[in-house]
mmCIF file of C-alpha atoms in Angstrom:
data_model
loop_
_atom_site.group_PDB
_atom_site.id
_atom_site.type_symbol
_atom_site.label_atom_id
_atom_site.label_comp_id
_atom_site.label_asym_id
_atom_site.label_seq_id
_atom_site.Cartn_x
_atom_site.Cartn_y
_atom_site.Cartn_z
ATOM 1 C CA MET A 19 124.131 60.797 87.289
ATOM 2 C CA GLU A 20 122.757 61.360 83.817
ATOM 3 C CA ILE A 21 119.347 62.262 85.194
ATOM 4 C CA LYS A 22 120.903 64.841 87.506
ATOM 5 C CA SER A 23 122.807 66.373 84.619
ATOM 6 C CA ASN A 24 119.736 66.619 82.458
ATOM 7 C CA THR A 25 117.844 68.193 85.321
ATOM 8 C CA ALA A 26 120.624 70.718 85.837
ATOM 9 C CA LYS A 27 120.591 71.673 82.170
ATOM 10 C CA ALA A 28 116.851 72.208 81.951
ATOM 11 C CA PRO A 29 115.692 74.566 84.733
ATOM 12 C CA ALA A 30 113.207 76.256 82.377
ATOM 13 C CA VAL A 31 111.528 72.917 81.655
ATOM 14 C CA ILE A 32 111.211 72.205 85.363
ATOM 15 C CA LEU A 33 109.777 75.685 85.873
ATOM 16 C CA VAL A 34 107.100 75.059 83.226
ATOM 17 C CA VAL A 35 106.101 71.750 84.822
ATOM 18 C CA MET A 36 105.982 73.325 88.286
ATOM 19 C CA LEU A 37 103.863 76.182 86.927
ATOM 20 C CA LEU A 38 101.422 73.821 85.195
ATOM 21 C CA SER A 39 101.188 71.607 88.292
ATOM 22 C CA MET A 40 100.482 74.548 90.604
ATOM 23 C CA MET A 41 98.070 75.987 88.043
ATOM 24 C CA ALA A 42 96.166 72.672 88.167
ATOM 25 C CA GLY A 43 95.741 73.234 91.900
ATOM 26 C CA ALA A 44 94.650 76.843 91.372
ATOM 27 C CA ILE A 45 92.016 75.726 88.853
ATOM 28 C CA CYS A 46 90.679 73.206 91.363
ATOM 29 C CA MET A 47 90.612 75.848 94.070
ATOM 30 C CA ASN A 48 88.821 78.537 92.052
ATOM 31 C CA LYS A 49 86.314 76.529 90.015
ATOM 32 C CA VAL A 50 83.457 76.599 92.524
ATOM 33 C CA ALA A 51 82.979 80.353 92.973
ATOM 34 C CA PRO A 52 82.025 81.314 89.371
ATOM 35 C CA ILE A 53 79.366 78.574 89.100
ATOM 36 C CA LEU A 54 78.273 78.241 92.725
ATOM 37 C CA ILE A 55 74.668 78.990 91.831
ATOM 38 C CA ASN A 56 74.662 76.116 89.310
ATOM 39 C CA ILE A 57 76.028 73.751 91.936
ATOM 40 C CA THR A 58 73.641 74.800 94.697
ATOM 41 C CA ASP A 59 70.634 74.535 92.374
ATOM 42 C CA ASP A 60 71.664 71.117 91.076
ATOM 43 C CA LEU A 61 72.451 69.629 94.494
ATOM 44 C CA ASN A 62 69.643 71.461 96.319
ATOM 45 C CA ILE A 63 72.013 73.231 98.707
ATOM 46 C CA THR A 64 70.033 75.885 100.560
ATOM 47 C CA ASP A 65 72.432 76.587 103.440
ATOM 48 C CA GLY A 66 74.852 79.409 102.635
ATOM 49 C CA THR A 67 77.368 78.126 105.167
ATOM 50 C CA LEU A 68 77.513 74.740 103.474
ATOM 51 C CA SER A 69 77.978 76.265 100.040
ATOM 52 C CA GLY A 70 80.672 78.583 101.384
ATOM 53 C CA LEU A 71 82.556 75.637 102.845
ATOM 54 C CA LEU A 72 83.022 74.272 99.329
ATOM 55 C CA ILE A 73 85.258 77.294 98.736
ATOM 56 C CA SER A 74 86.831 77.847 102.162
ATOM 57 C CA ILE A 75 87.884 74.210 102.655
ATOM 58 C CA PHE A 76 91.055 75.010 100.706
ATOM 59 C CA THR A 77 91.966 77.776 103.157
ATOM 60 C CA PHE A 78 91.448 75.492 106.143
ATOM 61 C CA SER A 79 93.545 72.822 104.450
ATOM 62 C CA GLY A 80 96.351 75.335 104.016
ATOM 63 C CA ILE A 81 96.340 76.387 107.666
ATOM 64 C CA LEU A 82 96.192 72.854 109.042
ATOM 65 C CA LEU A 83 98.245 70.896 106.525
ATOM 66 C CA SER A 84 101.060 73.118 105.205
ATOM 67 C CA ILE A 85 103.494 72.260 108.006
ATOM 68 C CA PRO A 86 102.798 68.475 108.004
ATOM 69 C CA MET A 87 103.200 68.562 104.228
ATOM 70 C CA GLY A 88 106.536 70.307 104.600
ATOM 71 C CA VAL A 89 107.648 67.562 107.001
ATOM 72 C CA LEU A 90 106.525 64.835 104.586
ATOM 73 C CA THR A 91 108.178 66.566 101.645
ATOM 74 C CA THR A 92 111.439 66.804 103.568
ATOM 75 C CA LYS A 93 111.193 63.100 104.456
ATOM 76 C CA TYR A 94 110.079 61.589 101.125
ATOM 77 C CA GLY A 95 111.459 64.088 98.625
ATOM 78 C CA PHE A 96 110.010 66.444 96.042
ATOM 79 C CA PHE A 97 109.276 63.891 93.326
ATOM 80 C CA LYS A 98 107.224 61.435 95.392
ATOM 81 C CA THR A 99 105.242 64.050 97.317
ATOM 82 C CA GLY A 100 104.622 66.077 94.157
ATOM 83 C CA LEU A 101 103.367 62.992 92.359
ATOM 84 C CA PHE A 102 101.116 62.243 95.327
ATOM 85 C CA SER A 103 99.699 65.784 95.221
ATOM 86 C CA LEU A 104 98.825 65.493 91.524
ATOM 87 C CA ILE A 105 97.240 62.073 92.080
ATOM 88 C CA MET A 106 95.086 63.639 94.791
ATOM 89 C CA MET A 107 94.033 66.432 92.421
ATOM 90 C CA VAL A 108 93.133 63.968 89.692
ATOM 91 C CA ALA A 109 91.238 61.719 92.112
ATOM 92 C CA GLY A 110 89.462 64.564 93.889
ATOM 93 C CA SER A 111 88.424 66.310 90.695
ATOM 94 C CA ALA A 112 87.196 63.078 89.128
ATOM 95 C CA LEU A 113 85.186 62.277 92.263
ATOM 96 C CA GLY A 114 83.626 65.738 92.115
ATOM 97 C CA ALA A 115 82.723 65.182 88.465
ATOM 98 C CA VAL A 116 80.545 62.198 89.362
ATOM 99 C CA SER A 117 79.166 63.598 92.621
ATOM 100 C CA THR A 118 75.404 63.850 93.006
ATOM 101 C CA THR A 119 75.308 64.859 96.686
ATOM 102 C CA TYR A 120 76.829 67.631 98.764
ATOM 103 C CA ALA A 121 78.706 65.160 100.968
ATOM 104 C CA VAL A 122 80.536 63.555 98.059
ATOM 105 C CA LEU A 123 81.369 66.943 96.507
ATOM 106 C CA PHE A 124 82.685 68.229 99.840
ATOM 107 C CA ILE A 125 84.921 65.175 100.257
ATOM 108 C CA SER A 126 86.203 65.662 96.719
ATOM 109 C CA ARG A 127 87.058 69.282 97.533
ATOM 110 C CA PHE A 128 88.986 68.194 100.621
ATOM 111 C CA ILE A 129 90.977 65.702 98.533
ATOM 112 C CA GLU A 130 91.735 68.374 95.930
ATOM 113 C CA GLY A 131 92.776 70.713 98.728
ATOM 114 C CA ILE A 132 95.363 68.244 100.005
ATOM 115 C CA GLY A 133 96.853 68.065 96.516
ATOM 116 C CA MET A 134 96.846 71.833 96.164
ATOM 117 C CA MET A 135 98.581 72.403 99.490
ATOM 118 C CA PHE A 136 101.307 69.847 98.782
ATOM 119 C CA ILE A 137 102.163 71.351 95.403
ATOM 120 C CA GLY A 138 102.033 74.851 96.891
ATOM 121 C CA THR A 139 104.831 73.829 99.257
ATOM 122 C CA ILE A 140 106.867 71.834 96.753
ATOM 123 C CA GLY A 141 106.872 74.186 93.757
ATOM 124 C CA PRO A 142 108.639 77.208 95.299
ATOM 125 C CA ALA A 143 111.119 74.963 97.133
ATOM 126 C CA VAL A 144 112.097 73.167 93.911
ATOM 127 C CA ILE A 145 112.499 76.380 91.929
ATOM 128 C CA ALA A 146 114.583 77.918 94.709
ATOM 129 C CA ARG A 147 116.996 74.976 94.455
ATOM 130 C CA VAL A 148 117.076 74.655 90.662
ATOM 131 C CA TYR A 149 117.593 78.383 90.162
ATOM 132 C CA ALA A 150 119.892 78.838 93.175
ATOM 133 C CA GLY A 151 122.180 81.792 92.501
ATOM 134 C CA ARG A 152 120.829 82.514 89.023
ATOM 135 C CA ASN A 153 117.660 84.463 88.251
ATOM 136 C CA THR A 154 115.855 83.138 91.330
ATOM 137 C CA GLY A 155 113.613 86.206 91.568
ATOM 138 C CA SER A 156 112.582 86.058 87.913
ATOM 139 C CA ALA A 157 111.807 82.333 88.071
ATOM 140 C CA MET A 158 109.846 82.708 91.315
ATOM 141 C CA GLY A 159 107.947 85.654 89.863
ATOM 142 C CA ILE A 160 106.855 83.496 86.929
ATOM 143 C CA LEU A 161 105.962 80.569 89.179
ATOM 144 C CA MET A 162 103.813 82.645 91.523
ATOM 145 C CA CYS A 163 101.634 83.717 88.601
ATOM 146 C CA TYR A 164 100.072 80.268 88.901
ATOM 147 C CA MET A 165 97.148 81.581 90.923
ATOM 148 C CA ALA A 166 96.357 84.353 88.436
ATOM 149 C CA PHE A 167 96.519 81.881 85.535
ATOM 150 C CA GLY A 168 94.328 79.374 87.375
ATOM 151 C CA GLN A 169 91.810 82.023 88.433
ATOM 152 C CA THR A 170 91.562 83.424 84.918
ATOM 153 C CA PHE A 171 91.056 79.950 83.448
ATOM 154 C CA ALA A 172 88.402 78.926 85.965
ATOM 155 C CA LEU A 173 86.547 82.245 86.046
ATOM 156 C CA ASN A 174 86.215 82.380 82.268
ATOM 157 C CA ILE A 175 85.809 78.746 81.216
ATOM 158 C CA ALA A 176 83.718 77.275 84.061
ATOM 159 C CA PRO A 177 80.650 79.519 83.483
ATOM 160 C CA ILE A 178 80.696 78.764 79.746
ATOM 161 C CA VAL A 179 80.842 75.028 80.383
ATOM 162 C CA ALA A 180 78.106 75.175 83.034
ATOM 163 C CA GLU A 181 75.849 77.273 80.802
ATOM 164 C CA ASN A 182 76.209 75.041 77.759
ATOM 165 C CA SER A 183 76.263 71.616 79.426
ATOM 166 C CA ARG A 184 76.625 70.551 83.061
ATOM 167 C CA TRP A 185 78.837 72.060 85.750
ATOM 168 C CA GLN A 186 80.376 68.608 86.321
ATOM 169 C CA ASN A 187 81.961 68.783 82.876
ATOM 170 C CA PHE A 188 84.337 71.486 84.065
ATOM 171 C CA TRP A 189 85.435 69.067 86.796
ATOM 172 C CA TRP A 190 86.395 66.668 83.997
ATOM 173 C CA ILE A 191 88.376 69.476 82.368
ATOM 174 C CA SER A 192 90.248 70.163 85.608
ATOM 175 C CA THR A 193 90.822 66.396 85.971
ATOM 176 C CA ALA A 194 92.362 66.260 82.507
ATOM 177 C CA PHE A 195 94.542 69.293 83.240
ATOM 178 C CA ALA A 196 95.868 67.715 86.450
ATOM 179 C CA LEU A 197 96.406 64.407 84.644
ATOM 180 C CA VAL A 198 98.523 66.068 81.955
ATOM 181 C CA ALA A 199 100.530 67.813 84.677
ATOM 182 C CA MET A 200 101.021 64.458 86.421
ATOM 183 C CA VAL A 201 102.360 62.798 83.260
ATOM 184 C CA LEU A 202 104.769 65.701 82.687
ATOM 185 C CA TRP A 203 105.814 65.466 86.330
ATOM 186 C CA ILE A 204 106.737 61.801 85.923
ATOM 187 C CA ILE A 205 108.697 62.507 82.739
ATOM 188 C CA VAL A 206 110.489 65.710 83.735
ATOM 189 C CA VAL A 207 110.788 65.871 87.506
ATOM 190 C CA ARG A 208 112.115 62.368 88.154
ATOM 191 C CA GLY A 209 115.607 62.768 89.531
ATOM 192 C CA ILE A 210 114.994 66.199 91.040
ATOM 193 C CA ASP A 211 115.788 64.943 94.527
ATOM 194 C CA GLY A 212 119.232 63.832 93.370
ATOM 195 C CA ARG A 213 119.802 67.351 92.079
ATOM 196 C CA THR A 214 118.634 69.052 95.276
ATOM 197 C CA ALA A 215 120.492 66.539 97.443
ATOM 198 C CA ASP A 216 123.707 67.547 95.692
ATOM 199 C CA VAL A 217 122.956 71.206 96.398
ATOM 200 C CA SER A 218 122.212 70.423 100.039
ATOM 201 C CA ALA A 219 125.445 68.501 100.438
ATOM 202 C CA GLU A 220 127.431 71.337 98.915
ATOM 203 C CA ASP A 221 125.786 73.966 101.125
ATOM 204 C CA THR A 222 125.697 72.138 104.412
ATOM 205 C CA GLY A 223 128.287 69.379 104.213
ATOM 206 C CA ASN A 224 125.688 67.000 105.662
ATOM 207 C CA ASP A 225 123.527 65.299 103.082
ATOM 208 C CA GLY A 226 121.835 62.968 105.521
ATOM 209 C CA GLU A 227 120.600 65.405 108.141
ATOM 210 C CA ARG A 228 116.857 66.079 108.193
ATOM 211 C CA VAL A 229 115.685 69.517 109.240
ATOM 212 C CA SER A 230 113.017 69.777 111.929
ATOM 213 C CA PHE A 231 110.130 72.213 112.036
ATOM 214 C CA GLY A 232 111.487 73.489 115.336
ATOM 215 C CA LYS A 233 114.705 74.528 113.644
ATOM 216 C CA VAL A 234 112.780 76.440 110.977
ATOM 217 C CA VAL A 235 110.686 78.198 113.625
ATOM 218 C CA GLY A 236 113.912 79.070 115.408
ATOM 219 C CA ASN A 237 115.249 80.688 112.254
ATOM 220 C CA LYS A 238 114.448 84.341 112.924
ATOM 221 C CA SER A 239 115.005 85.345 109.309
ATOM 222 C CA ILE A 240 112.432 82.842 108.017
ATOM 223 C CA MET A 241 109.931 83.922 110.647
ATOM 224 C CA LEU A 242 110.367 87.601 109.747
ATOM 225 C CA VAL A 243 109.606 86.855 106.099
ATOM 226 C CA CYS A 244 106.557 84.848 107.215
ATOM 227 C CA LEU A 245 105.428 87.782 109.381
ATOM 228 C CA CYS A 246 105.738 90.114 106.402
ATOM 229 C CA PHE A 247 103.680 87.873 104.148
ATOM 230 C CA PHE A 248 101.104 87.254 106.879
ATOM 231 C CA THR A 249 100.530 90.988 107.339
ATOM 232 C CA PHE A 250 100.330 91.464 103.582
ATOM 233 C CA MET A 251 97.746 88.705 103.120
ATOM 234 C CA THR A 252 95.677 89.940 106.070
ATOM 235 C CA ALA A 253 95.416 93.406 104.560
ATOM 236 C CA HIS A 254 95.358 92.474 100.880
ATOM 237 C CA MET A 255 92.753 89.720 100.953
ATOM 238 C CA GLY A 256 90.527 91.726 103.261
ATOM 239 C CA ILE A 257 90.605 94.769 100.992
ATOM 240 C CA PHE A 258 90.569 92.870 97.699
ATOM 241 C CA ASN A 259 87.582 90.706 98.624
ATOM 242 C CA TYR A 260 85.598 93.776 99.678
ATOM 243 C CA LEU A 261 86.600 96.026 96.756
ATOM 244 C CA PRO A 262 83.635 95.010 94.548
ATOM 245 C CA THR A 263 81.252 95.803 97.429
ATOM 246 C CA TYR A 264 83.038 99.102 98.034
ATOM 247 C CA PHE A 265 82.757 100.044 94.363
ATOM 248 C CA THR A 266 79.043 99.243 94.419
ATOM 249 C CA GLU A 267 78.080 100.811 97.749
ATOM 250 C CA VAL A 268 80.308 103.899 97.607
ATOM 251 C CA GLY A 269 80.771 104.361 93.872
ATOM 252 C CA GLY A 270 77.257 103.385 92.883
ATOM 253 C CA ILE A 271 78.313 101.142 89.999
ATOM 254 C CA THR A 272 76.736 97.803 89.124
ATOM 255 C CA ALA A 273 77.930 94.584 90.710
ATOM 256 C CA THR A 274 78.931 93.193 87.317
ATOM 257 C CA LYS A 275 81.079 96.215 86.528
ATOM 258 C CA ALA A 276 82.547 96.182 90.029
ATOM 259 C CA GLY A 277 83.620 92.559 89.617
ATOM 260 C CA SER A 278 85.179 93.233 86.218
ATOM 261 C CA LEU A 279 87.088 96.230 87.563
ATOM 262 C CA THR A 280 88.456 94.238 90.480
ATOM 263 C CA SER A 281 89.584 91.402 88.201
ATOM 264 C CA ILE A 282 91.864 93.845 86.374
ATOM 265 C CA SER A 283 94.177 93.821 89.391
ATOM 266 C CA SER A 284 94.550 90.028 89.103
ATOM 267 C CA LEU A 285 95.326 90.195 85.385
ATOM 268 C CA ILE A 286 97.904 92.906 85.956
ATOM 269 C CA GLY A 287 99.464 90.630 88.544
ATOM 270 C CA ILE A 288 100.770 88.307 85.825
ATOM 271 C CA PRO A 289 103.285 90.679 84.177
ATOM 272 C CA VAL A 290 103.876 92.567 87.424
ATOM 273 C CA GLY A 291 104.794 89.402 89.327
ATOM 274 C CA ILE A 292 107.335 88.486 86.663
ATOM 275 C CA LEU A 293 108.711 92.020 86.435
ATOM 276 C CA GLY A 294 109.121 92.215 90.210
ATOM 277 C CA GLY A 295 111.361 89.154 90.152
ATOM 278 C CA VAL A 296 113.374 90.509 87.216
ATOM 279 C CA ILE A 297 113.943 93.800 89.036
ATOM 280 C CA ALA A 298 115.066 91.960 92.173
ATOM 281 C CA ASP A 299 117.588 89.986 90.118
ATOM 282 C CA LYS A 300 118.875 93.128 88.396
ATOM 283 C CA VAL A 301 119.174 95.051 91.652
ATOM 284 C CA GLY A 302 120.863 92.090 93.300
ATOM 285 C CA SER A 303 118.674 92.439 96.382
ATOM 286 C CA ILE A 304 115.314 91.091 97.457
ATOM 287 C CA LYS A 305 115.233 93.110 100.676
ATOM 288 C CA LYS A 306 114.975 96.537 99.067
ATOM 289 C CA PRO A 307 112.214 95.686 96.529
ATOM 290 C CA LEU A 308 110.215 93.824 99.189
ATOM 291 C CA ALA A 309 110.413 96.586 101.799
ATOM 292 C CA LEU A 310 109.664 99.241 99.182
ATOM 293 C CA ASN A 311 106.730 97.243 97.853
ATOM 294 C CA MET A 312 105.185 96.878 101.313
ATOM 295 C CA THR A 313 105.611 100.600 101.992
ATOM 296 C CA ALA A 314 104.062 101.485 98.631
ATOM 297 C CA PHE A 315 101.159 99.141 99.418
ATOM 298 C CA ALA A 316 100.483 101.051 102.642
ATOM 299 C CA VAL A 317 100.396 104.297 100.656
ATOM 300 C CA VAL A 318 97.950 102.854 98.114
ATOM 301 C CA ILE A 319 95.626 101.711 100.907
ATOM 302 C CA ALA A 320 95.731 105.204 102.405
ATOM 303 C CA VAL A 321 94.588 106.865 99.161
ATOM 304 C CA ILE A 322 91.808 104.418 98.206
ATOM 305 C CA PRO A 323 89.056 106.693 99.670
ATOM 306 C CA MET A 324 90.337 109.574 97.527
ATOM 307 C CA PHE A 325 89.334 107.873 94.279
ATOM 308 C CA THR A 326 85.894 108.485 92.779
ATOM 309 C CA SER A 327 83.883 106.087 90.636
ATOM 310 C CA ARG A 328 85.282 107.749 87.519
ATOM 311 C CA SER A 329 88.814 106.809 88.523
ATOM 312 C CA TYR A 330 88.203 103.272 89.849
ATOM 313 C CA LEU A 331 89.891 101.822 86.760
ATOM 314 C CA LEU A 332 93.058 103.738 87.626
ATOM 315 C CA LEU A 333 92.784 102.552 91.227
ATOM 316 C CA THR A 334 92.588 98.873 90.256
ATOM 317 C CA ILE A 335 95.573 99.280 87.941
ATOM 318 C CA ILE A 336 97.675 100.931 90.659
ATOM 319 C CA TYR A 337 96.523 98.341 93.194
ATOM 320 C CA GLY A 338 97.497 95.494 90.880
ATOM 321 C CA VAL A 339 100.918 97.003 90.146
ATOM 322 C CA VAL A 340 101.744 97.380 93.845
ATOM 323 C CA ALA A 341 100.093 94.346 95.417
ATOM 324 C CA MET A 342 100.551 91.525 92.939
ATOM 325 C CA ALA A 343 104.348 91.238 93.037
ATOM 326 C CA GLU A 344 104.357 90.412 96.747
ATOM 327 C CA ALA A 345 103.971 86.623 96.545
ATOM 328 C CA GLY A 346 106.920 86.071 94.227
ATOM 329 C CA LEU A 347 109.150 88.396 96.236
ATOM 330 C CA SER A 348 108.196 86.713 99.530
ATOM 331 C CA PHE A 349 108.798 83.158 98.311
ATOM 332 C CA THR A 350 112.145 84.261 96.867
ATOM 333 C CA ALA A 351 113.010 85.888 100.185
ATOM 334 C CA VAL A 352 112.216 82.792 102.255
ATOM 335 C CA ALA A 353 114.302 80.688 99.873
ATOM 336 C CA LEU A 354 117.273 83.026 100.252
ATOM 337 C CA VAL A 355 117.243 82.900 104.066
ATOM 338 C CA SER A 356 116.733 79.121 104.195
ATOM 339 C CA GLU A 357 119.486 76.550 104.063
ATOM 340 C CA ALA A 358 119.151 74.091 101.184
ATOM 341 C CA LYS A 359 117.819 71.362 103.451
ATOM 342 C CA GLU A 360 115.276 73.803 104.941
ATOM 343 C CA ALA A 361 113.698 74.586 101.552
ATOM 344 C CA ALA A 362 110.525 72.532 101.932
ATOM 345 C CA MET A 363 109.930 73.509 105.553
ATOM 346 C CA GLY A 364 110.616 77.185 104.851
ATOM 347 C CA SER A 365 108.129 77.103 101.986
ATOM 348 C CA ALA A 366 105.635 75.289 104.218
ATOM 349 C CA ALA A 367 105.996 77.907 106.954
ATOM 350 C CA LEU A 368 105.383 80.701 104.429
ATOM 351 C CA ASN A 369 102.347 78.871 103.044
ATOM 352 C CA THR A 370 100.957 78.573 106.560
ATOM 353 C CA ALA A 371 101.424 82.308 107.081
ATOM 354 C CA MET A 372 99.769 82.977 103.730
ATOM 355 C CA TRP A 373 96.662 80.883 104.379
ATOM 356 C CA LEU A 374 96.311 82.068 107.981
ATOM 357 C CA GLY A 375 96.410 85.664 106.756
ATOM 358 C CA ALA A 376 93.887 84.857 104.018
ATOM 359 C CA PHE A 377 91.580 83.240 106.580
ATOM 360 C CA LEU A 378 91.727 86.137 109.032
ATOM 361 C CA SER A 379 91.581 88.847 106.369
ATOM 362 C CA THR A 380 87.859 89.026 105.668
ATOM 363 C CA ILE A 381 87.028 88.403 109.328
ATOM 364 C CA VAL A 382 89.180 91.340 110.458
ATOM 365 C CA PHE A 383 88.160 93.700 107.671
ATOM 366 C CA GLY A 384 84.486 92.731 107.898
ATOM 367 C CA THR A 385 84.434 93.331 111.651
ATOM 368 C CA LEU A 386 86.080 96.727 111.232
ATOM 369 C CA LEU A 387 83.646 97.595 108.464
ATOM 370 C CA ASP A 388 80.625 96.808 110.626
ATOM 371 C CA LYS A 389 81.890 98.999 113.459
ATOM 372 C CA PHE A 390 83.671 101.891 111.756
ATOM 373 C CA GLY A 391 82.751 102.069 108.075
ATOM 374 C CA TRP A 392 84.879 102.015 104.937
ATOM 375 C CA ASN A 393 87.488 104.744 105.463
ATOM 376 C CA ILE A 394 88.585 103.766 108.958
ATOM 377 C CA SER A 395 88.642 100.098 107.906
ATOM 378 C CA PHE A 396 91.093 100.949 105.134
ATOM 379 C CA PHE A 397 93.210 103.086 107.458
ATOM 380 C CA CYS A 398 93.392 100.276 110.031
ATOM 381 C CA MET A 399 95.105 98.089 107.428
ATOM 382 C CA ILE A 400 97.989 100.547 107.068
ATOM 383 C CA PRO A 401 99.803 99.823 110.375
ATOM 384 C CA ILE A 402 99.386 96.088 109.732
ATOM 385 C CA VAL A 403 101.219 96.432 106.410
ATOM 386 C CA LEU A 404 103.903 98.656 107.928
ATOM 387 C CA VAL A 405 104.651 95.973 110.512
ATOM 388 C CA GLY A 406 105.397 93.677 107.582
ATOM 389 C CA ALA A 407 107.663 96.277 105.994
ATOM 390 C CA ALA A 408 109.530 96.677 109.299
ATOM 391 C CA ALA A 409 109.987 92.879 109.537
ATOM 392 C CA ILE A 410 111.849 92.964 106.231
ATOM 393 C CA ILE A 411 113.935 96.017 107.094
ATOM 394 C CA VAL A 412 115.219 94.469 110.356
ATOM 395 C CA ASN A 413 115.889 91.080 108.717
ATOM 396 C CA LYS A 414 119.706 91.058 108.850
ATOM 397 C CA ASP A 415 120.138 87.848 106.852
ATOM 398 C CA LEU A 416 118.072 89.113 103.929
ATOM 399 C CA LYS A 417 120.166 90.861 101.312
#
């Protein structure tokens, strides 16, 4: 009982540990891209498909494993499955640090991906329970900055480490980061399942019942939130990944400058994600901010071709303000329409929608680009986003 009480009194501490744990996964996910050339040269990787798989394996893991991980989390609890995910990150990153062949590095990436996908399901579900009824949007907004923090860390530190020593040394850094998160997890998060079990019993009157994936799929409100986030990720990741190319081909600026401009949107996402959650808490509604945000995103997409190279900085700022609050709002929304015992499975369903959208995004946008060019490709994203906005508007259980 004492552990439950301490847990209840320290939601901010749990939030910090969840953020650090998810950030460890984001660092693992994003560490290949900025030093891919160092890795391919060192391991003599000449096939672009093989090198690309070192990055995309995380996306595949998300599509295939999010639902099974939600089932396992529901069965074994947040503490055990979270600890397992951090152990996988530590083990996978350490294996990558000593790898001398592509095969070993690829296996290490797969192991890291399992850890990342588990923690991506667990973190939002835990915060939704700990902050139930009090500042849920603000807490979720902070938590969902994990990807921006992890990207910023990896994109800036990994190239420095690779340039001044060996790329494997950054793998040791990510190993140490995950190890610290694991120790904090053991110290802080132990007892969290007792806390969430109490919440579940209060909300449902049935502490022993286990929720099935079929029940979550049958929950129309959860599925509508998933549809919204899927449409967002399909449009956002397609556009965002091609923005540097667009800036270079259409605006005539250098690739280096184009990359720096695009990264501004990610950095803006940190305060914007937090602010979006705060606004939702103040308004007392997640439905209105989410629907408005999706509609505003459609408008921003429509005006992208109107910007010239001189105003690309303004474009990336506006894009970041509108697009980067979506993740926190969506994970808050799915928590609000899920019963307490559905938390892990609801989060898993949303993660599946997220990674499926991310996977399809560049395929869809790239195909459109080949056939119709830039402007029509942008315009084709608008109805996709508006479908997501409509899914939120018609969601009767979302307040």
